[in-house]
PDB file of C-alpha atoms in Angstrom:
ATOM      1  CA  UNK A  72      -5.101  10.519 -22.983  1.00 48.00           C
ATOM      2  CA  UNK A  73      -5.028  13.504 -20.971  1.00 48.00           C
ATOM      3  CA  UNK A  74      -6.589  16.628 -22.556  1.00 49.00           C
ATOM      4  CA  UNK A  75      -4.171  18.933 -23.655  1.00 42.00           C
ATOM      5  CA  UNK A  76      -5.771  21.745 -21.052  1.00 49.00           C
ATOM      6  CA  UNK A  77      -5.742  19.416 -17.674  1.00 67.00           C
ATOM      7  CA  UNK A  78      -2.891  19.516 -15.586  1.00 80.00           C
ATOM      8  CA  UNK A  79      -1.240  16.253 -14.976  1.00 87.00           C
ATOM      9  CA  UNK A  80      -2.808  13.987 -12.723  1.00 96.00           C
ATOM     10  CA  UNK A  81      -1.072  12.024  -9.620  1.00 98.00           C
ATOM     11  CA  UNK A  82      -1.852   8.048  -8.868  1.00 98.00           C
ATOM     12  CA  UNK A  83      -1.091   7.502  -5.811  1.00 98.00           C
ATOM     13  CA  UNK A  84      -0.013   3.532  -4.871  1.00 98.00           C
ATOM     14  CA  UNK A  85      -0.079   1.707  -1.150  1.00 98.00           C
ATOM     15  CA  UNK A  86       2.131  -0.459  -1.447  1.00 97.00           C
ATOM     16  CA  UNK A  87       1.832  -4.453   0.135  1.00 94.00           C
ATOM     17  CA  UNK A  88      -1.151  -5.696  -1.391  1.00 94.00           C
ATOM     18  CA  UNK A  89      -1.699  -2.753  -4.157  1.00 97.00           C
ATOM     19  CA  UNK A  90       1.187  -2.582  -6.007  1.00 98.00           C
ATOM     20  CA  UNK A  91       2.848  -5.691  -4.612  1.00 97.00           C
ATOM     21  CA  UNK A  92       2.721  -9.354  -3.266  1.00 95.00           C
ATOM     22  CA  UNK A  93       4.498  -9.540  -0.211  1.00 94.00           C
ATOM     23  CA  UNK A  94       2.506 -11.741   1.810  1.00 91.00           C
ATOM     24  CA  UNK A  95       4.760 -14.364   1.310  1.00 93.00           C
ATOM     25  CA  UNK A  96       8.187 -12.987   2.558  1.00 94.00           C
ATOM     26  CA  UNK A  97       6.220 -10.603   5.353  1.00 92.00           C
ATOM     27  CA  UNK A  98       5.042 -13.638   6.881  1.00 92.00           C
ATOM     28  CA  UNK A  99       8.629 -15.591   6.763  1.00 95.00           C
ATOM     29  CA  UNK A 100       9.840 -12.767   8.503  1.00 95.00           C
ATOM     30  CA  UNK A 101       7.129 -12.848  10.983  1.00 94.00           C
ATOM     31  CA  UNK A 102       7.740 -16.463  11.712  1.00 95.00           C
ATOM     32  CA  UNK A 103      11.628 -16.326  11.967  1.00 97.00           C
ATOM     33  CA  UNK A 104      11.013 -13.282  14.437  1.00 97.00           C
ATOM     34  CA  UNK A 105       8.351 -15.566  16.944  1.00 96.00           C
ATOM     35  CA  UNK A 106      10.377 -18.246  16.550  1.00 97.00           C
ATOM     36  CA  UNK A 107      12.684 -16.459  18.930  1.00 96.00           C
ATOM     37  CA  UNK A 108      10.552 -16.567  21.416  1.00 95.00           C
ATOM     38  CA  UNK A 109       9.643 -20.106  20.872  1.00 96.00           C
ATOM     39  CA  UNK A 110       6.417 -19.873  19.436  1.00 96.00           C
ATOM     40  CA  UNK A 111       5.054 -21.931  16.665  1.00 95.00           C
ATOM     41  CA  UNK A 112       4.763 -20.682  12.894  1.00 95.00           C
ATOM     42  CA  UNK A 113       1.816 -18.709  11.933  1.00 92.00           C
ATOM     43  CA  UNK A 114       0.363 -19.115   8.430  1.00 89.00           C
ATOM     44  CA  UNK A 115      -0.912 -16.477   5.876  1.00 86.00           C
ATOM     45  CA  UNK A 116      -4.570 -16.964   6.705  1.00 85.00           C
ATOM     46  CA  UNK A 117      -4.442 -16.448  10.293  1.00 82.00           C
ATOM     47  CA  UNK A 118      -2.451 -12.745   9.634  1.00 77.00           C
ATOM     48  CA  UNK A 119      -4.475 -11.839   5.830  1.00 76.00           C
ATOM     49  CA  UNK A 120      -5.817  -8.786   7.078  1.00 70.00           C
ATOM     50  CA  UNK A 121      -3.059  -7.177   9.044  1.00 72.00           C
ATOM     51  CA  UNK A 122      -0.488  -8.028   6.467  1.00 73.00           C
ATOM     52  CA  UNK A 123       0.679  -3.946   5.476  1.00 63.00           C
ATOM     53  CA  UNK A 124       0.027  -3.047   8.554  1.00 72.00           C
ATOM     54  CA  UNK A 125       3.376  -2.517   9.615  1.00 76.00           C
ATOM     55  CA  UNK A 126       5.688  -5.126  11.303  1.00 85.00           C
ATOM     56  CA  UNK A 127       4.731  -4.314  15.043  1.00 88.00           C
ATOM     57  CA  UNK A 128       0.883  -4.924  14.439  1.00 86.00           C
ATOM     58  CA  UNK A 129       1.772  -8.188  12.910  1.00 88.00           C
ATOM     59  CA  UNK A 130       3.829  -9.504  15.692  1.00 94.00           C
ATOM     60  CA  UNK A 131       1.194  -8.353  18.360  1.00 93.00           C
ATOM     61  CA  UNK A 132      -1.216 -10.548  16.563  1.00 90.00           C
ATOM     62  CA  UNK A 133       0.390 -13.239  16.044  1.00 92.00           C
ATOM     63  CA  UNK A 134       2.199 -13.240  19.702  1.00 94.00           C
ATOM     64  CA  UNK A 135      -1.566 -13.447  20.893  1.00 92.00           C
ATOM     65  CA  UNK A 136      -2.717 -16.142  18.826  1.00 91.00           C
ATOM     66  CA  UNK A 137      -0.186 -18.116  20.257  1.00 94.00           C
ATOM     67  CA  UNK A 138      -1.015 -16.936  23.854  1.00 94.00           C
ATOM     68  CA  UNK A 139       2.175 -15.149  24.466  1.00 94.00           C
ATOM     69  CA  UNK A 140       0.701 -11.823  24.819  1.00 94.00           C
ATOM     70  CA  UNK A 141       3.610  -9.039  24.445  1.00 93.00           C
ATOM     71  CA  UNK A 142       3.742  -5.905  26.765  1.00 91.00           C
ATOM     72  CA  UNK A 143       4.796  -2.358  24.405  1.00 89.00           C
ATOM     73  CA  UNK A 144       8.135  -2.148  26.234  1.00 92.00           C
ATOM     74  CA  UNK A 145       9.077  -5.885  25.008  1.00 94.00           C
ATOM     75  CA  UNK A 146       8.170  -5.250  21.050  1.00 93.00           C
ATOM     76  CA  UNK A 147      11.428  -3.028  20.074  1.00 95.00           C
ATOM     77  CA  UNK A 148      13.633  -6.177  20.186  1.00 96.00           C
ATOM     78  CA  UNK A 149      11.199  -8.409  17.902  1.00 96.00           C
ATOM     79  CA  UNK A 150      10.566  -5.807  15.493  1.00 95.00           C
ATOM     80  CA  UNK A 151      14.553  -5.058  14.813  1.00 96.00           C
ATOM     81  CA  UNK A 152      14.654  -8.977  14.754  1.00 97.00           C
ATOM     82  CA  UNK A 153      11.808  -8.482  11.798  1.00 96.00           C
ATOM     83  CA  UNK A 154      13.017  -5.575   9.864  1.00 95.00           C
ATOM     84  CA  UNK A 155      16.870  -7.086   9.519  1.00 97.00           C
ATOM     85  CA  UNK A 156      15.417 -10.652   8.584  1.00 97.00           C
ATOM     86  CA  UNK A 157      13.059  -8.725   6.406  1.00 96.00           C
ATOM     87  CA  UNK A 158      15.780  -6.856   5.041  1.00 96.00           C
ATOM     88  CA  UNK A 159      18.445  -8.846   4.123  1.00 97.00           C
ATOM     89  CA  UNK A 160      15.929 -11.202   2.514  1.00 97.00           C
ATOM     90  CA  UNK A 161      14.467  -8.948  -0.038  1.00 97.00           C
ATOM     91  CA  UNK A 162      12.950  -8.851  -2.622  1.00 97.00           C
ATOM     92  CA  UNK A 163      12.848 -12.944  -1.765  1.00 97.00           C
ATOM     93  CA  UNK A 164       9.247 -13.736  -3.792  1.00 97.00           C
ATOM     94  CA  UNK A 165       7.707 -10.693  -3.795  1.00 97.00           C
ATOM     95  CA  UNK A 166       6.931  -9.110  -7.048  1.00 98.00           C
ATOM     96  CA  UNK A 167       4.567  -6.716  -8.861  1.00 98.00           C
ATOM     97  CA  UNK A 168       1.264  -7.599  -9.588  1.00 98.00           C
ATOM     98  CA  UNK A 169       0.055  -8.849 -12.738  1.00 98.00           C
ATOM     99  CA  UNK A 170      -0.041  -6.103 -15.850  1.00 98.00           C
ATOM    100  CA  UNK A 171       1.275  -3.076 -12.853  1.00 98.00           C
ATOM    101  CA  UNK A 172       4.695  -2.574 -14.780  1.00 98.00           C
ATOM    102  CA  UNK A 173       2.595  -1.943 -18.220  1.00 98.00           C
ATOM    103  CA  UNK A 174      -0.176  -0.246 -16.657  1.00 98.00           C
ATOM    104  CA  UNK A 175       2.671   2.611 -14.695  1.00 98.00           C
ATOM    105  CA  UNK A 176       3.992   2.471 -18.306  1.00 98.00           C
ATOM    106  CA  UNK A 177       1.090   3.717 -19.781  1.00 98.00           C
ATOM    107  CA  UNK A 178       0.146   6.439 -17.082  1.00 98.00           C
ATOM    108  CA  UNK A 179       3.522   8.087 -17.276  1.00 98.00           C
ATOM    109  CA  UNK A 180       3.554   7.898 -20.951  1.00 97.00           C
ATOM    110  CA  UNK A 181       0.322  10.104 -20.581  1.00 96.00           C
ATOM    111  CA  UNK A 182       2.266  12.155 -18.694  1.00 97.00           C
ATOM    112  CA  UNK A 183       0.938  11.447 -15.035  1.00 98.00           C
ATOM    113  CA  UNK A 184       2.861  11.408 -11.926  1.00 98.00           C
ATOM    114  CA  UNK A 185       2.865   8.330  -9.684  1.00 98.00           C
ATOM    115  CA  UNK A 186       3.669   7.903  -6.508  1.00 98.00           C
ATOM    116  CA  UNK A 187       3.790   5.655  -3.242  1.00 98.00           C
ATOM    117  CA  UNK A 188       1.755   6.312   0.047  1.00 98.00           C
ATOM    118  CA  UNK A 189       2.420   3.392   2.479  1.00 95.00           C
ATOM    119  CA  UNK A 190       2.231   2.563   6.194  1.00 91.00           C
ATOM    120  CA  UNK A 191       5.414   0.128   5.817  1.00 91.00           C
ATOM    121  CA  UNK A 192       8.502   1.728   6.434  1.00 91.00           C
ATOM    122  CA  UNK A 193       9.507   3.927   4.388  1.00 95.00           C
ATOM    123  CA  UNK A 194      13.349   2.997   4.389  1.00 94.00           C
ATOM    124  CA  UNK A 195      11.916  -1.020   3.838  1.00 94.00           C
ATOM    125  CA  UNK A 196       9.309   0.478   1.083  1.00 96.00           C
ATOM    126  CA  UNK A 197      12.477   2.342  -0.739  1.00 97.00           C
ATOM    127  CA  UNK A 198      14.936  -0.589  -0.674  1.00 97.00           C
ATOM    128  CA  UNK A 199      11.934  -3.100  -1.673  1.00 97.00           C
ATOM    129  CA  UNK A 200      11.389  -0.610  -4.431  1.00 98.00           C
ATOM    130  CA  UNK A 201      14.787  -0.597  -5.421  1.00 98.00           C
ATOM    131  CA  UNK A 202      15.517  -4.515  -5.437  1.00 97.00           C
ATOM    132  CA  UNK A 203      12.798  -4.688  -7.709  1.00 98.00           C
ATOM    133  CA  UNK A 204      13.957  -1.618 -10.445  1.00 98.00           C
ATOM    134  CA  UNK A 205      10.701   0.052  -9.447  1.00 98.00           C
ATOM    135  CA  UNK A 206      12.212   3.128  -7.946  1.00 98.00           C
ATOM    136  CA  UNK A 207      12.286   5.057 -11.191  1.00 97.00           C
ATOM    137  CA  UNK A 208       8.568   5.507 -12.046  1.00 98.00           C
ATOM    138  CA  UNK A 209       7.672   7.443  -8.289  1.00 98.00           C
ATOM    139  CA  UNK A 210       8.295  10.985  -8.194  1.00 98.00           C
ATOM    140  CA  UNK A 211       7.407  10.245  -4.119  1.00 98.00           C
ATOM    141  CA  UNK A 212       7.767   7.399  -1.344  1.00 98.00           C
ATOM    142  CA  UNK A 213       6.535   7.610   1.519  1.00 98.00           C
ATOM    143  CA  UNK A 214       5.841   5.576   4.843  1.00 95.00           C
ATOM    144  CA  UNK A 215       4.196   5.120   8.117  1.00 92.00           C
ATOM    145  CA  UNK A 216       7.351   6.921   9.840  1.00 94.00           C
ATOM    146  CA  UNK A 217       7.747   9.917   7.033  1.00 97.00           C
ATOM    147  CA  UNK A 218       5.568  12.245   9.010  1.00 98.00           C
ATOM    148  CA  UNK A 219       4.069  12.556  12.573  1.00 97.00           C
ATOM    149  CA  UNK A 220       1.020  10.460  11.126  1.00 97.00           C
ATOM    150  CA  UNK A 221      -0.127   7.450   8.971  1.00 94.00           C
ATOM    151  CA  UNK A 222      -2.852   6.226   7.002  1.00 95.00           C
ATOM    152  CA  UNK A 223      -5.586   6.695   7.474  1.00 95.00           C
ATOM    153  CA  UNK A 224      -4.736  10.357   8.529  1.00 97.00           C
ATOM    154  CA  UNK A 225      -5.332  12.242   5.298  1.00 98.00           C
ATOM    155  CA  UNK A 226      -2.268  14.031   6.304  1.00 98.00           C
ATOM    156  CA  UNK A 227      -0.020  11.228   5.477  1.00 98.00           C
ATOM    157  CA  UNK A 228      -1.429  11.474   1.527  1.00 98.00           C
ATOM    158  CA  UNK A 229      -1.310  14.863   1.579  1.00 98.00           C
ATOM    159  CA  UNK A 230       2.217  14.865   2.471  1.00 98.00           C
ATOM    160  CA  UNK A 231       3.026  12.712  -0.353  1.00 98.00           C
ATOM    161  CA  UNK A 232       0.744  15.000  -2.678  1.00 98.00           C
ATOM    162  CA  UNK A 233       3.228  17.393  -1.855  1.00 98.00           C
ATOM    163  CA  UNK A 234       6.393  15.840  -1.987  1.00 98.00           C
ATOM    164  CA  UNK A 235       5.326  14.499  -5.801  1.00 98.00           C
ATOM    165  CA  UNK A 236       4.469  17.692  -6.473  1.00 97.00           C
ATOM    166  CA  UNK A 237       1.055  17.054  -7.030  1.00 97.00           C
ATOM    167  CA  UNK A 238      -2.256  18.824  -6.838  1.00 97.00           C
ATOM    168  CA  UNK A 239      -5.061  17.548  -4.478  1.00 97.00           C
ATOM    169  CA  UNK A 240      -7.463  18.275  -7.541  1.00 97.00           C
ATOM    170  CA  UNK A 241      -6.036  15.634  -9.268  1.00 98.00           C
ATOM    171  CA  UNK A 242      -5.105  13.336  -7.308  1.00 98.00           C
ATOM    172  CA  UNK A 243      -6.221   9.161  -7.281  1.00 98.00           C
ATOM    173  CA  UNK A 244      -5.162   7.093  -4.581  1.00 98.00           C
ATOM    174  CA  UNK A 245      -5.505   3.001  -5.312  1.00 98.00           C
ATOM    175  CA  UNK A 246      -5.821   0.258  -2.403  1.00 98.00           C
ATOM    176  CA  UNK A 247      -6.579  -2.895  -0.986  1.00 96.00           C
ATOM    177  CA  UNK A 248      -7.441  -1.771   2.547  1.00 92.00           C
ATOM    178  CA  UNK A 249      -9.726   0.347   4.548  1.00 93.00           C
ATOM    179  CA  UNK A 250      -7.033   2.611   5.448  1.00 94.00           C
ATOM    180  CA  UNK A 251      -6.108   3.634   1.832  1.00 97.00           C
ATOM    181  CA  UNK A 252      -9.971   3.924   1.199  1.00 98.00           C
ATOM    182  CA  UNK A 253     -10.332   6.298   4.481  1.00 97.00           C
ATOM    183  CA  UNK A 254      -7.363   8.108   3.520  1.00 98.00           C
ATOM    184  CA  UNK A 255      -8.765   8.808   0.282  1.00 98.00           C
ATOM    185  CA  UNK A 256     -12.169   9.984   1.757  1.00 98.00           C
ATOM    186  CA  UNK A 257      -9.906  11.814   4.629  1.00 98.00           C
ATOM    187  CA  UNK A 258      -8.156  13.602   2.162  1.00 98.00           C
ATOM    188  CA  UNK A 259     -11.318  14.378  -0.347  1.00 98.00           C
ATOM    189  CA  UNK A 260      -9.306  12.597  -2.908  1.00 98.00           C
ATOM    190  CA  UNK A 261     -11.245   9.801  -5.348  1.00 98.00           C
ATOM    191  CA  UNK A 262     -10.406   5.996  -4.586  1.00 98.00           C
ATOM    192  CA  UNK A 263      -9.641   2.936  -6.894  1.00 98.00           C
ATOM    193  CA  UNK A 264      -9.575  -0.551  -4.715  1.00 98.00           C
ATOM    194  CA  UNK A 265      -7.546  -3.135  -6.034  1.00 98.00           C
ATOM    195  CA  UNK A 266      -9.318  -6.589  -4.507  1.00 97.00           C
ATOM    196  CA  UNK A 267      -6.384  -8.977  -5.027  1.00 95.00           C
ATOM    197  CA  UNK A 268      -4.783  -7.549  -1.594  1.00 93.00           C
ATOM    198  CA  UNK A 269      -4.938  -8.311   1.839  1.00 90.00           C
ATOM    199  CA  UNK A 270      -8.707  -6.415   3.655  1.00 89.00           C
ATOM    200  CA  UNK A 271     -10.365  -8.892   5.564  1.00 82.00           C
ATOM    201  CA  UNK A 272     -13.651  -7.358   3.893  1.00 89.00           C
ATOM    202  CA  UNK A 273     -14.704  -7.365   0.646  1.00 94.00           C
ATOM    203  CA  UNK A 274     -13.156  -4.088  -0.789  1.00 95.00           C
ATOM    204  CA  UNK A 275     -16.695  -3.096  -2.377  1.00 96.00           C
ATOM    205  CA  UNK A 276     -17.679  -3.020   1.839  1.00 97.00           C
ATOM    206  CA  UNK A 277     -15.192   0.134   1.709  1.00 96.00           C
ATOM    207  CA  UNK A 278     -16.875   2.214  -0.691  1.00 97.00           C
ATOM    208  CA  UNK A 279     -14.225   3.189  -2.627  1.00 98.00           C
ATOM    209  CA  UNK A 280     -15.032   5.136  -5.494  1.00 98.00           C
ATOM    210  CA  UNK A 281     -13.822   2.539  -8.525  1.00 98.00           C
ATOM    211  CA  UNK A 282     -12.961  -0.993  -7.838  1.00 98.00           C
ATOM    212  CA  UNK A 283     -10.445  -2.860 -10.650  1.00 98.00           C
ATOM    213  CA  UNK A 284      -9.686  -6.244 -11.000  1.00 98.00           C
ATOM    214  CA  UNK A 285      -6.532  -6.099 -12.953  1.00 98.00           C
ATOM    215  CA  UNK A 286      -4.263  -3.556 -13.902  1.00 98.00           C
ATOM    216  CA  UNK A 287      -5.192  -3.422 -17.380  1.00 98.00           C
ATOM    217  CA  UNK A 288      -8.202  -1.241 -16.623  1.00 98.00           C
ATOM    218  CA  UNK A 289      -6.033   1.050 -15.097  1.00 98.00           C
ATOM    219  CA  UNK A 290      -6.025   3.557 -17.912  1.00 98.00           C
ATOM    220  CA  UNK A 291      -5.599   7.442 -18.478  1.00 97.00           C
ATOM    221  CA  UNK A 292      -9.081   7.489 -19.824  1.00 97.00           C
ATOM    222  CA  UNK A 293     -10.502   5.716 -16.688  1.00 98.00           C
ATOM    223  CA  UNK A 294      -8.164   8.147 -14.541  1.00 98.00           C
ATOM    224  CA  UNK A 295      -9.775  10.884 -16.300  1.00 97.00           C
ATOM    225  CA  UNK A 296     -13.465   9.154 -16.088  1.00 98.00           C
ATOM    226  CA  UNK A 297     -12.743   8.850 -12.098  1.00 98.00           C
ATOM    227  CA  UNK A 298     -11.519  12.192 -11.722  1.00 98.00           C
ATOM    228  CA  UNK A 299     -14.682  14.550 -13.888  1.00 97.00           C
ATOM    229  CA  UNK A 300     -17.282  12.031 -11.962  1.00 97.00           C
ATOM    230  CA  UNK A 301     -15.649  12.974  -8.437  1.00 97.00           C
ATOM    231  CA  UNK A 302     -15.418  16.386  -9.134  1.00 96.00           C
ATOM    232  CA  UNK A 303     -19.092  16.395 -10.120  1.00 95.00           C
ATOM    233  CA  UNK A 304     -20.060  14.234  -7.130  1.00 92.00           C
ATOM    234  CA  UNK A 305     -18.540  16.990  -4.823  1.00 89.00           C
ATOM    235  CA  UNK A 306     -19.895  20.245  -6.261  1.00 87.00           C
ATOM    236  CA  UNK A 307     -23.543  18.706  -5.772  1.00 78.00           C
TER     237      UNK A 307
END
């Protein structure tokens, strides 16, 4: 538990492949949106590493890998195509990770704040949220269009520190990718990687400060472990 003298810590959560597993409808969306343009499906394994990276990364990609490169002034129409297909179709499969729901359960009962720092947008990231009852537990949500910048600029998790209502000094942010492991280090906040998600790396290649495998080591006493060993790692 928390001792009685700290001040409540924040978790902070990315979002597609932290807190949930969205490969599945992302890339549905994906295909019905190059199918437009009369390209052939692309699978999970040829996109793994830029799924969360926001719908207009995704379709550059895969436009390429099927040699129909796409000039910036010809994306806006593919990624409205993406975003209402996405849209209308959630929360298709998607759903939380195994043992996240009891693991939130247990932070808040410990009376931490939690909240969501995400490069998806942040509209998408609400109503995903909200399909899935998950709204509740996040005093914050935030996207890749909620401020001027994104992850990895530490001013994105800042931001969200802020709107949570959250202090820097006790702060965690959890992810599967290097930009919500260089956020963390942006923003001299400690990092948990989760490596169930979607890097293209092996998440103990980002140097995060914790790695878990499940979410039932995701306790206040490890929060607590995390935060007294980064604070002692920074005053050295």
């Amino acid at each position: 538990m928390t001792p009685s003298h700290a001040r409540p810590a924040l978790i902070v959560f990315d979002l597609d492949g932290t807190l949930l597993d969205t490969h599945t409808d992302l890339v549905e969306s994906l295909n019905h949106t190059i199918a437009a343009l009369g390209l052939e499906p692309v699978s999970y394994d040829d996109l793994t590493h830029l799924v969360g990276h926001g719908a207009r990364v995704m379709i550059e990609r895969a436009c390429r890998l099927r040699g129909h490169p796409l000039e910036s002034d010809a994306l806006p129409p593919p990624v409205e195509r993406f975003v209402a297909h996405y849209a209308a179709n959630m929360p298709g499969r998607t759903e939380p990770y195994p043992g996240l729901v009891a693991a939130m359960d247990r932070l808040q009962s410990a009376g931490y704040r939690l909240a969501v720092c995400t490069n998806k947008m942040e509209s998408l990231a609400l109503a995903l949220l909200d399909k899935l009852d998950l709204t509740g537990y996040f005093a914050a949500v935030t996207g890749g269009d909620s401020f001027a910048v994104r992850k990895p600029d530490a001013r994105h998790l800042t931001g969200t520190i802020d709107r949570a209502g959250g202090d820097i000094a006790r702060t965690v942010m959890i992810g599967d990718s290097i930009n919500d492991i260089a956020v963390a280090r942006n923003a001299g906040v400690p990092s948990i990687a989760v490596p169930f998600g979607y890097s293209d790396v092996p998440v103990s290649n980002l140097d995060p400060d914790m790695i878990i495998t499940h979410y039932d080591e995701l306790t206040p006493e490890l929060v607590e472990r995390l935060l007294r060993e980064f604070a002692a790692k920074v005053a050295v």
